[in-house]
CSV table of N, CA and C in Angstrom, one decimal:
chain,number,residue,atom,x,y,z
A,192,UNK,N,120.9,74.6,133.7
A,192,UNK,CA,120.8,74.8,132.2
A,192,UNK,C,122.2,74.9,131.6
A,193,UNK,N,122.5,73.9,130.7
A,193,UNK,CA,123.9,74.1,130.1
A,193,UNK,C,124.1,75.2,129.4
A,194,UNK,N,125.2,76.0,129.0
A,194,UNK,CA,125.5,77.3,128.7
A,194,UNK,C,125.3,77.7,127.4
A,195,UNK,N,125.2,76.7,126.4
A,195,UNK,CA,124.6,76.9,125.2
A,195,UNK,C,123.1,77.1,124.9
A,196,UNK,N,122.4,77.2,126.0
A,196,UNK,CA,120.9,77.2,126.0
A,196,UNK,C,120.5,78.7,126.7
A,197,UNK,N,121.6,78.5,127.8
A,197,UNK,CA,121.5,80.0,128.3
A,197,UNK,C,121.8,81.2,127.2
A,198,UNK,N,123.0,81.5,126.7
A,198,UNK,CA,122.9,81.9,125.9
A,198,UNK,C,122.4,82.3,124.4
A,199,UNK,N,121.6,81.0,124.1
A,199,UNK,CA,120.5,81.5,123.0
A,199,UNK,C,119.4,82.3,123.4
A,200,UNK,N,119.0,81.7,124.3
A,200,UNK,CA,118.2,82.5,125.4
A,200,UNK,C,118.5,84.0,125.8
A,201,UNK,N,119.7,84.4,126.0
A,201,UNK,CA,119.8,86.0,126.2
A,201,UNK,C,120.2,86.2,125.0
A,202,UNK,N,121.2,85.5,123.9
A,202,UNK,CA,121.0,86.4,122.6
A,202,UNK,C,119.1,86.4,122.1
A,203,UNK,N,118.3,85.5,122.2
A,203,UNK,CA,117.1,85.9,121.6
A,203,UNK,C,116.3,87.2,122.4
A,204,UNK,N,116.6,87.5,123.5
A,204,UNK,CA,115.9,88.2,124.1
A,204,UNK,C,116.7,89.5,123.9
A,205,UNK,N,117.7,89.8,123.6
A,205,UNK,CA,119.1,91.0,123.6
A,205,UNK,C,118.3,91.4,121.5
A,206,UNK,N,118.1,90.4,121.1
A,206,UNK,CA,117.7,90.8,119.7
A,206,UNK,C,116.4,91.3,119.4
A,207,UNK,N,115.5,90.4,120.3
A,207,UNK,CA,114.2,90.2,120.3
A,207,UNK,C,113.8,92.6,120.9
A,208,UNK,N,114.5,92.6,122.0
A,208,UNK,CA,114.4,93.7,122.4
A,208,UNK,C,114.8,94.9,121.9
A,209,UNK,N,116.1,94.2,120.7
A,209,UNK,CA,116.5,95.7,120.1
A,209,UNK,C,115.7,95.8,118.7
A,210,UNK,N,114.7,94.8,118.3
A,210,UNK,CA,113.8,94.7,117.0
A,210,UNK,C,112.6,95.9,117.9
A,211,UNK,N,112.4,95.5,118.8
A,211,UNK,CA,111.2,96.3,118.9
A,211,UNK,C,111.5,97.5,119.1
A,212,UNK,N,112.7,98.1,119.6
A,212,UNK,CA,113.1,99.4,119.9
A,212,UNK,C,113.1,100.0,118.8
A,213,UNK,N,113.8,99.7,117.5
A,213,UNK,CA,114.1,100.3,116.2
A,213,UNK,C,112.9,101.1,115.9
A,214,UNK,N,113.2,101.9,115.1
A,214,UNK,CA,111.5,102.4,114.4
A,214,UNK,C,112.0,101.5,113.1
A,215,UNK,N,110.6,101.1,112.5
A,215,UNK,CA,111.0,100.2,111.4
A,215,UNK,C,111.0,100.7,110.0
A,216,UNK,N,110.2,102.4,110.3
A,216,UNK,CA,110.9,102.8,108.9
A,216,UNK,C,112.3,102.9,108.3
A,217,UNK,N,113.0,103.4,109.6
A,217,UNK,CA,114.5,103.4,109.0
A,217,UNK,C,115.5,102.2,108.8
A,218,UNK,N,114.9,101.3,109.7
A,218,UNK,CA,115.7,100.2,109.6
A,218,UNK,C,115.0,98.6,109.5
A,219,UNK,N,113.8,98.6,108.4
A,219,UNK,CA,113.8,97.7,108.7
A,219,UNK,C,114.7,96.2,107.7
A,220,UNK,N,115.4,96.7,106.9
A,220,UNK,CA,116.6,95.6,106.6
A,220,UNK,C,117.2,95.2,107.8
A,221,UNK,N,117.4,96.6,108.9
A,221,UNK,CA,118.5,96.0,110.0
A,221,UNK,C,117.2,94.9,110.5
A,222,UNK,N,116.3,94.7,110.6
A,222,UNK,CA,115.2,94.1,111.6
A,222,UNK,C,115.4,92.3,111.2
A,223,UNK,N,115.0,92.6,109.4
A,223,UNK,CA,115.0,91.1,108.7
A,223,UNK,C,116.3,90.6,109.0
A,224,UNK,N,117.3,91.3,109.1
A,224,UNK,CA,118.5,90.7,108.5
A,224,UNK,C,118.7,90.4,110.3
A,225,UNK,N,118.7,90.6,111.3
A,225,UNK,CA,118.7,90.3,112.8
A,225,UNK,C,117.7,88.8,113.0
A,226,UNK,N,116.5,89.2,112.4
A,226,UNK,CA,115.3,87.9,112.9
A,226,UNK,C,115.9,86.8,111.6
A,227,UNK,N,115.8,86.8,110.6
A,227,UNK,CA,116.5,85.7,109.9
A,227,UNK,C,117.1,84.7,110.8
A,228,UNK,N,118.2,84.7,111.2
A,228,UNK,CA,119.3,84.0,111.5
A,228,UNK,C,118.9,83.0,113.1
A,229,UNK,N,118.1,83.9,113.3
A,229,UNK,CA,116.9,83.2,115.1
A,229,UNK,C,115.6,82.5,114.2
A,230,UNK,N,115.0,83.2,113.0
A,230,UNK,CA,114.4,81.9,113.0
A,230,UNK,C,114.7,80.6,112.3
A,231,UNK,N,116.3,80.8,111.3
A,231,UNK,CA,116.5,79.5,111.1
A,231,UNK,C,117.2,78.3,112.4
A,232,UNK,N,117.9,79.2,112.9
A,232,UNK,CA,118.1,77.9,114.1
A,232,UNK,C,117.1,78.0,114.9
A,233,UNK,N,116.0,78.0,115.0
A,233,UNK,CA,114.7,78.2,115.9
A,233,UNK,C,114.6,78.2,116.9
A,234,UNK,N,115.5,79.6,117.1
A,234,UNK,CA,115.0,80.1,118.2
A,234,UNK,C,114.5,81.1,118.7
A,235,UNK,N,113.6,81.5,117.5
A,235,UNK,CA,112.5,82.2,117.5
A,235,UNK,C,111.2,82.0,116.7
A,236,UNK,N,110.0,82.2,117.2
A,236,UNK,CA,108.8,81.3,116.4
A,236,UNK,C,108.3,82.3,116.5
A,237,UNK,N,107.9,82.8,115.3
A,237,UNK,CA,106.5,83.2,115.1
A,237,UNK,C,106.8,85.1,115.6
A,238,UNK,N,107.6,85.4,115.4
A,238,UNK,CA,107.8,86.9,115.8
A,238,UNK,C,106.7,87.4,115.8
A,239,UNK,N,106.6,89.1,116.1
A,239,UNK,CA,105.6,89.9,115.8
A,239,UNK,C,106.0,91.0,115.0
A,240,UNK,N,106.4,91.6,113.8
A,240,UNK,CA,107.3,92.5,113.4
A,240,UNK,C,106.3,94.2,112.9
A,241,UNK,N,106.6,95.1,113.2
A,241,UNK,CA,105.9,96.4,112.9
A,241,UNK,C,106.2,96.9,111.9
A,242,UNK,N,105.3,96.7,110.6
A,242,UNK,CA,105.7,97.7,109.5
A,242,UNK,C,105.4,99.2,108.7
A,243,UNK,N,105.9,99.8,108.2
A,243,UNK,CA,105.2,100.8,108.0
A,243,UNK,C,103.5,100.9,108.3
A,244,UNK,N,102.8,101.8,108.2
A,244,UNK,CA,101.5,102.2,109.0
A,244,UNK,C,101.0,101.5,109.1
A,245,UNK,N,102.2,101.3,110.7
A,245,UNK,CA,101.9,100.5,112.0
A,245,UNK,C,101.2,99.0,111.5
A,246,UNK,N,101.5,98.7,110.7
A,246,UNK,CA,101.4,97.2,110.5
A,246,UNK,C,102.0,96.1,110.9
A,247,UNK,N,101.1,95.4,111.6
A,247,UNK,CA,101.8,94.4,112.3
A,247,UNK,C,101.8,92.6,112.0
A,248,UNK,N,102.8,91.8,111.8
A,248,UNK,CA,102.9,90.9,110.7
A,248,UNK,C,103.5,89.8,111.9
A,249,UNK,N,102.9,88.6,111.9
A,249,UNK,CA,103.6,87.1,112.5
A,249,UNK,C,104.3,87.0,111.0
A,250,UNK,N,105.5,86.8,111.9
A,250,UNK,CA,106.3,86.3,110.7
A,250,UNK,C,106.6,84.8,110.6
A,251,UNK,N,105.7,84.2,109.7
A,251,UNK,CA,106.2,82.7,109.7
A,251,UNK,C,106.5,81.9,109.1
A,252,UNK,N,107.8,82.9,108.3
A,252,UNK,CA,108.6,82.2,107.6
A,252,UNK,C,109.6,83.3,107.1
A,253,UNK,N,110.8,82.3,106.6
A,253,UNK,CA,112.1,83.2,105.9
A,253,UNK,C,111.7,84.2,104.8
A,254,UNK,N,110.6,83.2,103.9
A,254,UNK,CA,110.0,84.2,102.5
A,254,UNK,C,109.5,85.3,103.1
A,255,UNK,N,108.8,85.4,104.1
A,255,UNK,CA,107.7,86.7,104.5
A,255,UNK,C,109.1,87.9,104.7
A,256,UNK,N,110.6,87.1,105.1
A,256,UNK,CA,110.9,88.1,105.7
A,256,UNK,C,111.8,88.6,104.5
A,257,UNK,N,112.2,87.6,103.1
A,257,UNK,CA,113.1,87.8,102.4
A,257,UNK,C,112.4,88.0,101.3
A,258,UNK,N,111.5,88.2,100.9
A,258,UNK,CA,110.9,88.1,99.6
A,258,UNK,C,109.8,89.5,99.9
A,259,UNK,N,108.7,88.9,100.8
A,259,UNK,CA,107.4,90.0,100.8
A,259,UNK,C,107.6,91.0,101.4
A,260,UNK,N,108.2,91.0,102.6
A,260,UNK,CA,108.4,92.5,103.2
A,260,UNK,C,109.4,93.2,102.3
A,261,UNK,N,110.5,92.9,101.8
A,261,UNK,CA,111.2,94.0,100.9
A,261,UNK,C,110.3,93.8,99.3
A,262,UNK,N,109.8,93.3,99.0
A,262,UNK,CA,108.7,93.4,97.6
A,262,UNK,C,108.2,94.9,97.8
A,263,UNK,N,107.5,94.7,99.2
A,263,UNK,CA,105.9,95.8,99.1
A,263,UNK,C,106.8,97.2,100.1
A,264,UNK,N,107.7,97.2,100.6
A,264,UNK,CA,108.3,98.3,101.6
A,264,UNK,C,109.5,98.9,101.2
A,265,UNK,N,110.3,97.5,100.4
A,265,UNK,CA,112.1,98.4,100.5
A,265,UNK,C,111.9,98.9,98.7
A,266,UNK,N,111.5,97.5,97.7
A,266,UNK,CA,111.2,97.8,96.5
A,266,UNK,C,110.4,98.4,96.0
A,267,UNK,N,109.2,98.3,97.1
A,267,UNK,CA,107.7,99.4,96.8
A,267,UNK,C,107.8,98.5,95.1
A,268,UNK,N,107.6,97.4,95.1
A,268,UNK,CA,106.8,96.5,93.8
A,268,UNK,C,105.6,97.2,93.5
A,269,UNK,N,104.7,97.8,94.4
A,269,UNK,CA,103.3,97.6,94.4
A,269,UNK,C,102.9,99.1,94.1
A,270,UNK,N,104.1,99.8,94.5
A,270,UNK,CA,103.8,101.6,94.7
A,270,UNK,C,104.8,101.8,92.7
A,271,UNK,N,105.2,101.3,92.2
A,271,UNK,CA,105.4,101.7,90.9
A,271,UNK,C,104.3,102.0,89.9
A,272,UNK,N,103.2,101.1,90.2
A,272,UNK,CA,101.9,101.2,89.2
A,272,UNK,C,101.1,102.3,90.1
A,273,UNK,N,100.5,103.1,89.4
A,273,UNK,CA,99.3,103.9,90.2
A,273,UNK,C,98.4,102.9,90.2
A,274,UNK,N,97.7,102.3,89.2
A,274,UNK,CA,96.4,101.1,89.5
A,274,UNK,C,96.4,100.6,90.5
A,275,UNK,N,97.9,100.1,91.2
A,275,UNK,CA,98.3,98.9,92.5
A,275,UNK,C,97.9,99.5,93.9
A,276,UNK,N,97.9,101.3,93.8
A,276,UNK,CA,97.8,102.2,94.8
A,276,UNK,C,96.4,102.4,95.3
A,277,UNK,N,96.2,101.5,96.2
A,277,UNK,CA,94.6,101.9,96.9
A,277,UNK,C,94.0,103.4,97.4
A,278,UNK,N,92.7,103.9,96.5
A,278,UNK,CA,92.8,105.1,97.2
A,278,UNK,C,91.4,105.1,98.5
A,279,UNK,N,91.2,106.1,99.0
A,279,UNK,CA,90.5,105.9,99.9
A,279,UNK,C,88.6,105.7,99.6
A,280,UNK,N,88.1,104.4,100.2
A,280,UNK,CA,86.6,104.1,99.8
A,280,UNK,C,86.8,103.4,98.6
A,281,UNK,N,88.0,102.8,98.2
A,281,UNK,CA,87.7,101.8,97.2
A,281,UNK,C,87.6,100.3,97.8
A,282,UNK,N,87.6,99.7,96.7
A,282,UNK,CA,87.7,98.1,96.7
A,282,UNK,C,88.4,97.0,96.2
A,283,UNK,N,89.4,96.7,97.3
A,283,UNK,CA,90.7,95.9,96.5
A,283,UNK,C,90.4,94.3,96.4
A,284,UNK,N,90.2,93.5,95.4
A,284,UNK,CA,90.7,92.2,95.6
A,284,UNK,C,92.4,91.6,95.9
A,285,UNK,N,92.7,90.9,96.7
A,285,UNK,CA,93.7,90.5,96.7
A,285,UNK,C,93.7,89.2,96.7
A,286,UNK,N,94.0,88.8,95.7
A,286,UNK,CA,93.9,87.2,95.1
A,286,UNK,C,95.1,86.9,95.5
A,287,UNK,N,95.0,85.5,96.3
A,287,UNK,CA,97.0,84.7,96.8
A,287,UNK,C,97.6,85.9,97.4
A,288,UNK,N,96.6,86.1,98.4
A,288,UNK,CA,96.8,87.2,99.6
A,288,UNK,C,98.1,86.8,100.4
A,289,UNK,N,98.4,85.5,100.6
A,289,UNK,CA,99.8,84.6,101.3
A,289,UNK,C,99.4,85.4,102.8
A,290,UNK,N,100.3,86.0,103.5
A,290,UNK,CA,100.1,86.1,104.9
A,290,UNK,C,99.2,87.6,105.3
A,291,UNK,N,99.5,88.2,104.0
A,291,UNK,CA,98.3,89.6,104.4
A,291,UNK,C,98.5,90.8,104.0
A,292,UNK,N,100.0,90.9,103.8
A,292,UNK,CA,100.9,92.0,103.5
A,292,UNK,C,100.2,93.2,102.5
A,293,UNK,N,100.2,93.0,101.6
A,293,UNK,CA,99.4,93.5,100.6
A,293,UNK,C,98.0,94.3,101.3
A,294,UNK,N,97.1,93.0,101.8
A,294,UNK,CA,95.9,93.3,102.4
A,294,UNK,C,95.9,94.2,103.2
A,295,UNK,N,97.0,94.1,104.3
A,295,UNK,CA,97.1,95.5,105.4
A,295,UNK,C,97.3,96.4,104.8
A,296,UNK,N,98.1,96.1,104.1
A,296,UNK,CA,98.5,97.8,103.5
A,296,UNK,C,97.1,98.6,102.6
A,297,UNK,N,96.6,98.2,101.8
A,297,UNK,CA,95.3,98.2,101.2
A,297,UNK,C,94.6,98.9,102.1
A,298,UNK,N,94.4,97.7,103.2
A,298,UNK,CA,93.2,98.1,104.2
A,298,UNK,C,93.3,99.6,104.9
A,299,UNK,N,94.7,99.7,105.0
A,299,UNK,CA,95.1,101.2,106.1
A,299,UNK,C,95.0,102.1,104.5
A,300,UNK,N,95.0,102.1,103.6
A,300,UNK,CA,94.4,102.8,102.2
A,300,UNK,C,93.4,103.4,102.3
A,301,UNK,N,92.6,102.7,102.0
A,301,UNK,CA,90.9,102.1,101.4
A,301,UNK,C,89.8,103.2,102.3
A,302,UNK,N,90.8,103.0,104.2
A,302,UNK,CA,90.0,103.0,105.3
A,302,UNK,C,88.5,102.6,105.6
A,303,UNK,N,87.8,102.8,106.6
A,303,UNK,CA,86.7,102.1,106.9
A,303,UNK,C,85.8,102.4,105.8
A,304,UNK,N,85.8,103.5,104.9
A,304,UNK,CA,84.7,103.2,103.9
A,304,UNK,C,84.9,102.9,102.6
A,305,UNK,N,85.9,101.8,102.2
A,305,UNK,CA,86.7,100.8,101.8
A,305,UNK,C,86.5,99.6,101.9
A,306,UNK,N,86.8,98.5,101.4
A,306,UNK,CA,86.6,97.0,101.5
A,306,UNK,C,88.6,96.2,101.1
A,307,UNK,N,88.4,95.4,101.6
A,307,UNK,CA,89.9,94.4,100.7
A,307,UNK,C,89.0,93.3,100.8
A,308,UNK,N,89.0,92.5,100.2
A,308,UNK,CA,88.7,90.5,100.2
A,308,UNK,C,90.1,90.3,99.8
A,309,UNK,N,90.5,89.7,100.1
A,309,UNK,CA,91.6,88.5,100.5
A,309,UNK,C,91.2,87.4,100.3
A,310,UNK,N,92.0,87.1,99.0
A,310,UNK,CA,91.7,85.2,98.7
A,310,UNK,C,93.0,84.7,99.1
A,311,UNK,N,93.5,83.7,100.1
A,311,UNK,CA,94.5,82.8,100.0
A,311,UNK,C,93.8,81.3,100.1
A,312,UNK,N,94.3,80.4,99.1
A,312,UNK,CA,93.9,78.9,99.0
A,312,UNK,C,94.6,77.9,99.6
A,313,UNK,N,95.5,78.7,100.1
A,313,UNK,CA,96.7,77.5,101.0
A,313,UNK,C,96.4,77.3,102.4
A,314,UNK,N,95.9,76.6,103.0
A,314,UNK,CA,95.4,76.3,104.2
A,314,UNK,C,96.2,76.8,105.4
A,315,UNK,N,97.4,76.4,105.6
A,315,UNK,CA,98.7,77.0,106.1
A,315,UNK,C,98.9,78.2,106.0
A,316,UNK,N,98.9,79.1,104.8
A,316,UNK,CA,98.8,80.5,104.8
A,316,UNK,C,98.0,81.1,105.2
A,317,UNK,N,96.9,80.8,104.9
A,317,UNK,CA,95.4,81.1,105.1
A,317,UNK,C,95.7,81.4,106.7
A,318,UNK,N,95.7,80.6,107.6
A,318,UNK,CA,95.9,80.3,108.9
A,318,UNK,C,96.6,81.9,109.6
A,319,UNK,N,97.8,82.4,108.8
A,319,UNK,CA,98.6,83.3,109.2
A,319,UNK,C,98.0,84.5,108.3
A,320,UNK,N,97.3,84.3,107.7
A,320,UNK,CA,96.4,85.9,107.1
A,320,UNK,C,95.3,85.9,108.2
A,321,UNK,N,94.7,85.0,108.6
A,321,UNK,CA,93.7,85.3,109.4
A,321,UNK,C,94.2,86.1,110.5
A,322,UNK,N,95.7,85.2,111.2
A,322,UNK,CA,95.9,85.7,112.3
A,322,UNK,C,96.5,87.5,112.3
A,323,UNK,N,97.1,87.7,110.8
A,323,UNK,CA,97.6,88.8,111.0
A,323,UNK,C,96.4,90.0,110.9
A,324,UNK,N,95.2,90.1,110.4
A,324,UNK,CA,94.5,90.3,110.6
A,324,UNK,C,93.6,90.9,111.7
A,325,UNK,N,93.1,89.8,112.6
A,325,UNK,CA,92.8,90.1,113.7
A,325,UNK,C,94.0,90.7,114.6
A,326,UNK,N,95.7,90.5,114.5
A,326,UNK,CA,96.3,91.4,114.9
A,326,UNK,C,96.2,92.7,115.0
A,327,UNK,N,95.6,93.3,113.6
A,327,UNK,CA,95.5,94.5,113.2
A,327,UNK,C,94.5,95.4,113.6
A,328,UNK,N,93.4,94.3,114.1
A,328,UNK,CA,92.3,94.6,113.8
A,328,UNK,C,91.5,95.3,112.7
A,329,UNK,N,91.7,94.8,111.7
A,329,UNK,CA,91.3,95.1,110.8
A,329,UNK,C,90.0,94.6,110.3
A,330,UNK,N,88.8,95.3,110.2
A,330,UNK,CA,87.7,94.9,110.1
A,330,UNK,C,87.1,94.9,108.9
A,331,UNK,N,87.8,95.7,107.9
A,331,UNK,CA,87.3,96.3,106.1
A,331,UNK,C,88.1,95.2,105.4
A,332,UNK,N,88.6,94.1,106.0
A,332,UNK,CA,89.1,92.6,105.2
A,332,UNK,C,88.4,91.8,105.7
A,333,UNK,N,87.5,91.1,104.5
A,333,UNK,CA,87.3,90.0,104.0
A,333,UNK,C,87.8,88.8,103.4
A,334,UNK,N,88.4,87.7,104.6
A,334,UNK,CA,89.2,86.7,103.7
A,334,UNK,C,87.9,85.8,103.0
C-alpha cells in the first residue's frame, strides 16, 4: 500500500477515534470542524455523529455539518421562539424535515406520548431521515 493511502487511513481512524471520545456538548464545533475536511477529500462517508440528547445523526453532507447542526445546537435557531419548543405529549409537524435534525430533537421533547410527522419531498433526503431515525430508534416519528 503506497504511503499516501496509509496515512489517510490512520489520519481517518486517529480522527474518527478522537470524534467519538469528545463529549459533544462541549465540543461539538471541535467535532464539525475535524469531520469537514475527511468528508471533503472522501475519506470519510457517511459518519455517525452524537448530538445533544444523545442524538445520533449520518452525516451526509457538508450542509448537515455547516449549516443544520450549528442552526438547531450552537445558534439554538429553534430554542429563540417558545412556539418552536416542543413540550411533552404534544404534536409537531415538521415540514422539509431534510435529514431529521429538528425531528430528533422534537421527538426526545414530545416523548412517547407525543407524535412528530416529518415531511421531506426530496427523495435523497428522505433516504437519510429515514435512516437517522431508525438510528434512534425513534418510534413517535412519522415520516
Amino acid at each position: 500500500m503506497p504511503w499516501p493511502y496509509a496515512a489517510a487511513g490512520f489520519a481517518r481512524g486517529l480522527v474518527t477515534s478522537f470524534i467519538k471520545s469528545v463529549k459533544t456538548e462541549e465540543s461539538l464545533w471541535l467535532k464539525t470542524t475535524l469531520l469537514n475536511p475527511l468528508l471533503g477529500l472522501g475519506l470519510l462517508k457517511y459518519p455517525v455523529i452524537t448530538l445533544p440528547l444523545n442524538i445520533r445523526i449520518y452525516v451526509n453532507n457538508a450542509d448537515t455539518l455547516d449549516i443544520n447542526i450549528p442552526d438547531m445546537f450552537e445558534r439554538r435557531e429553534y430554542s429563540l421562539h417558545r412556539g418552536f419548543i416542543p413540550r411533552r405529549g404534544e404534536t409537531v409537524v415538521d415540514v422539509g424535515a431534510y435529514v431529521g435534525i429538528y425531528s430528533l430533537w422534537s421527538s426526545r421533547l414530545v416523548g412517547d406520548d407525543g407524535m412528530v410527522i416529518a415531511f421531506e419531498p426530496n427523495p435523497e433526503t428522505y433516504y437519510w431521515l429515514i435512516n437517522n431515525i431508525k438510528l434512534n430508534n425513534a418510534n413517535n416519528i412519522h415520516p
